[in-house]
PDB file of C-alpha atoms in Angstrom:
ATOM      1  CA  UNK A   1     127.161 161.128 102.992  1.00  0.00           C
ATOM      2  CA  UNK A   2     130.647 162.157 101.974  1.00  0.00           C
ATOM      3  CA  UNK A   3     131.716 161.912  98.352  1.00  0.00           C
ATOM      4  CA  UNK A   4     133.932 158.898  98.974  1.00  0.00           C
ATOM      5  CA  UNK A   5     131.256 157.053 100.943  1.00  0.00           C
ATOM      6  CA  UNK A   6     128.641 157.755  98.278  1.00  0.00           C
ATOM      7  CA  UNK A   7     130.909 156.513  95.496  1.00  0.00           C
ATOM      8  CA  UNK A   8     131.782 153.378  97.429  1.00  0.00           C
ATOM      9  CA  UNK A   9     128.103 152.628  98.099  1.00  0.00           C
ATOM     10  CA  UNK A  10     127.328 153.195  94.418  1.00  0.00           C
ATOM     11  CA  UNK A  11     130.030 150.736  93.378  1.00  0.00           C
ATOM     12  CA  UNK A  12     128.866 148.173  95.930  1.00  0.00           C
ATOM     13  CA  UNK A  13     125.256 148.444  94.810  1.00  0.00           C
ATOM     14  CA  UNK A  14     126.335 147.994  91.203  1.00  0.00           C
ATOM     15  CA  UNK A  15     128.310 144.916  92.217  1.00  0.00           C
ATOM     16  CA  UNK A  16     125.283 143.564  94.123  1.00  0.00           C
ATOM     17  CA  UNK A  17     123.030 144.225  91.114  1.00  0.00           C
ATOM     18  CA  UNK A  18     125.391 142.530  88.635  1.00  0.00           C
ATOM     19  CA  UNK A  19     125.866 139.617  91.019  1.00  0.00           C
ATOM     20  CA  UNK A  20     122.085 139.165  91.101  1.00  0.00           C
ATOM     21  CA  UNK A  21     121.382 139.925  87.433  1.00  0.00           C
ATOM     22  CA  UNK A  22     124.054 137.551  86.157  1.00  0.00           C
ATOM     23  CA  UNK A  23     123.276 134.883  88.791  1.00  0.00           C
ATOM     24  CA  UNK A  24     126.919 134.808  89.830  1.00  0.00           C
ATOM     25  CA  UNK A  25     126.116 133.884  93.440  1.00  0.00           C
ATOM     26  CA  UNK A  26     129.404 135.512  94.380  1.00  0.00           C
ATOM     27  CA  UNK A  27     129.933 135.793  98.138  1.00  0.00           C
ATOM     28  CA  UNK A  28     131.689 139.155  98.393  1.00  0.00           C
ATOM     29  CA  UNK A  29     132.386 138.657 102.103  1.00  0.00           C
ATOM     30  CA  UNK A  30     134.239 135.450 101.255  1.00  0.00           C
ATOM     31  CA  UNK A  31     136.200 137.299  98.546  1.00  0.00           C
ATOM     32  CA  UNK A  32     137.241 139.967 101.057  1.00  0.00           C
ATOM     33  CA  UNK A  33     138.214 137.315 103.595  1.00  0.00           C
ATOM     34  CA  UNK A  34     140.247 135.393 101.021  1.00  0.00           C
ATOM     35  CA  UNK A  35     142.036 138.522  99.819  1.00  0.00           C
ATOM     36  CA  UNK A  36     142.801 139.552 103.387  1.00  0.00           C
ATOM     37  CA  UNK A  37     144.322 136.150 104.076  1.00  0.00           C
ATOM     38  CA  UNK A  38     146.197 136.039 100.778  1.00  0.00           C
ATOM     39  CA  UNK A  39     147.797 139.468 101.164  1.00  0.00           C
ATOM     40  CA  UNK A  40     148.359 139.614 104.934  1.00  0.00           C
ATOM     41  CA  UNK A  41     152.100 139.030 104.463  1.00  0.00           C
ATOM     42  CA  UNK A  42     152.177 141.968 102.062  1.00  0.00           C
ATOM     43  CA  UNK A  43     150.199 144.307 104.323  1.00  0.00           C
ATOM     44  CA  UNK A  44     148.890 143.218 107.724  1.00  0.00           C
ATOM     45  CA  UNK A  45     146.265 146.008 107.596  1.00  0.00           C
ATOM     46  CA  UNK A  46     144.428 144.211 104.791  1.00  0.00           C
ATOM     47  CA  UNK A  47     144.033 141.184 107.018  1.00  0.00           C
ATOM     48  CA  UNK A  48     143.132 143.206 110.114  1.00  0.00           C
ATOM     49  CA  UNK A  49     140.448 145.293 108.390  1.00  0.00           C
ATOM     50  CA  UNK A  50     138.727 142.339 106.687  1.00  0.00           C
ATOM     51  CA  UNK A  51     136.118 141.830 109.468  1.00  0.00           C
ATOM     52  CA  UNK A  52     135.162 145.513 109.325  1.00  0.00           C
ATOM     53  CA  UNK A  53     134.848 145.428 105.538  1.00  0.00           C
ATOM     54  CA  UNK A  54     132.747 142.258 105.740  1.00  0.00           C
ATOM     55  CA  UNK A  55     130.474 143.913 108.295  1.00  0.00           C
ATOM     56  CA  UNK A  56     130.041 146.942 106.014  1.00  0.00           C
ATOM     57  CA  UNK A  57     129.380 144.707 103.005  1.00  0.00           C
ATOM     58  CA  UNK A  58     126.722 142.803 104.931  1.00  0.00           C
ATOM     59  CA  UNK A  59     125.017 146.018 106.049  1.00  0.00           C
ATOM     60  CA  UNK A  60     125.070 147.509 102.546  1.00  0.00           C
ATOM     61  CA  UNK A  61     123.681 144.255 101.099  1.00  0.00           C
ATOM     62  CA  UNK A  62     120.770 144.452 103.555  1.00  0.00           C
ATOM     63  CA  UNK A  63     120.096 148.071 102.597  1.00  0.00           C
ATOM     64  CA  UNK A  64     120.310 147.173  98.907  1.00  0.00           C
ATOM     65  CA  UNK A  65     117.874 144.278  99.306  1.00  0.00           C
ATOM     66  CA  UNK A  66     115.458 146.480 101.237  1.00  0.00           C
ATOM     67  CA  UNK A  67     115.589 149.154  98.525  1.00  0.00           C
ATOM     68  CA  UNK A  68     115.079 146.555  95.779  1.00  0.00           C
ATOM     69  CA  UNK A  69     112.037 145.122  97.553  1.00  0.00           C
ATOM     70  CA  UNK A  70     110.548 148.569  98.094  1.00  0.00           C
ATOM     71  CA  UNK A  71     111.118 149.506  94.436  1.00  0.00           C
ATOM     72  CA  UNK A  72     109.527 146.232  93.310  1.00  0.00           C
ATOM     73  CA  UNK A  73     106.410 146.949  95.351  1.00  0.00           C
ATOM     74  CA  UNK A  74     106.152 150.491  93.963  1.00  0.00           C
ATOM     75  CA  UNK A  75     106.475 149.240  90.385  1.00  0.00           C
ATOM     76  CA  UNK A  76     103.912 146.493  90.976  1.00  0.00           C
ATOM     77  CA  UNK A  77     101.439 149.037  92.352  1.00  0.00           C
ATOM     78  CA  UNK A  78     102.006 151.328  89.378  1.00  0.00           C
ATOM     79  CA  UNK A  79     101.409 148.469  86.944  1.00  0.00           C
ATOM     80  CA  UNK A  80      98.176 147.515  88.711  1.00  0.00           C
ATOM     81  CA  UNK A  81      96.980 151.126  88.598  1.00  0.00           C
ATOM     82  CA  UNK A  82      97.875 151.399  84.909  1.00  0.00           C
ATOM     83  CA  UNK A  83      96.025 148.178  84.046  1.00  0.00           C
ATOM     84  CA  UNK A  84      93.014 149.332  86.056  1.00  0.00           C
ATOM     85  CA  UNK A  85      93.109 152.734  84.311  1.00  0.00           C
ATOM     86  CA  UNK A  86      93.364 151.159  80.817  1.00  0.00           C
ATOM     87  CA  UNK A  87      90.375 148.868  81.352  1.00  0.00           C
ATOM     88  CA  UNK A  88      88.193 151.377  83.113  1.00  0.00           C
TER      89      UNK A  88
END
């Protein structure tokens, strides 16, 4: 969990959250692919690394979704317990 990796994950998770919250339905993998294709004449590395970046994006999206689902369940359980406690 190096500093750079943590910061990148934080930025990605923020992007995922804003994408969801604002209903942008932005396909970040498609954006990366398009940018890689657009700038491959400028720097071939951008084009070559696109599949790796897309793979990382996909994995981080899965982890983000899993965390969101887990947090939602925890909050739901807390709300149920609070309601039960109030009316007891």
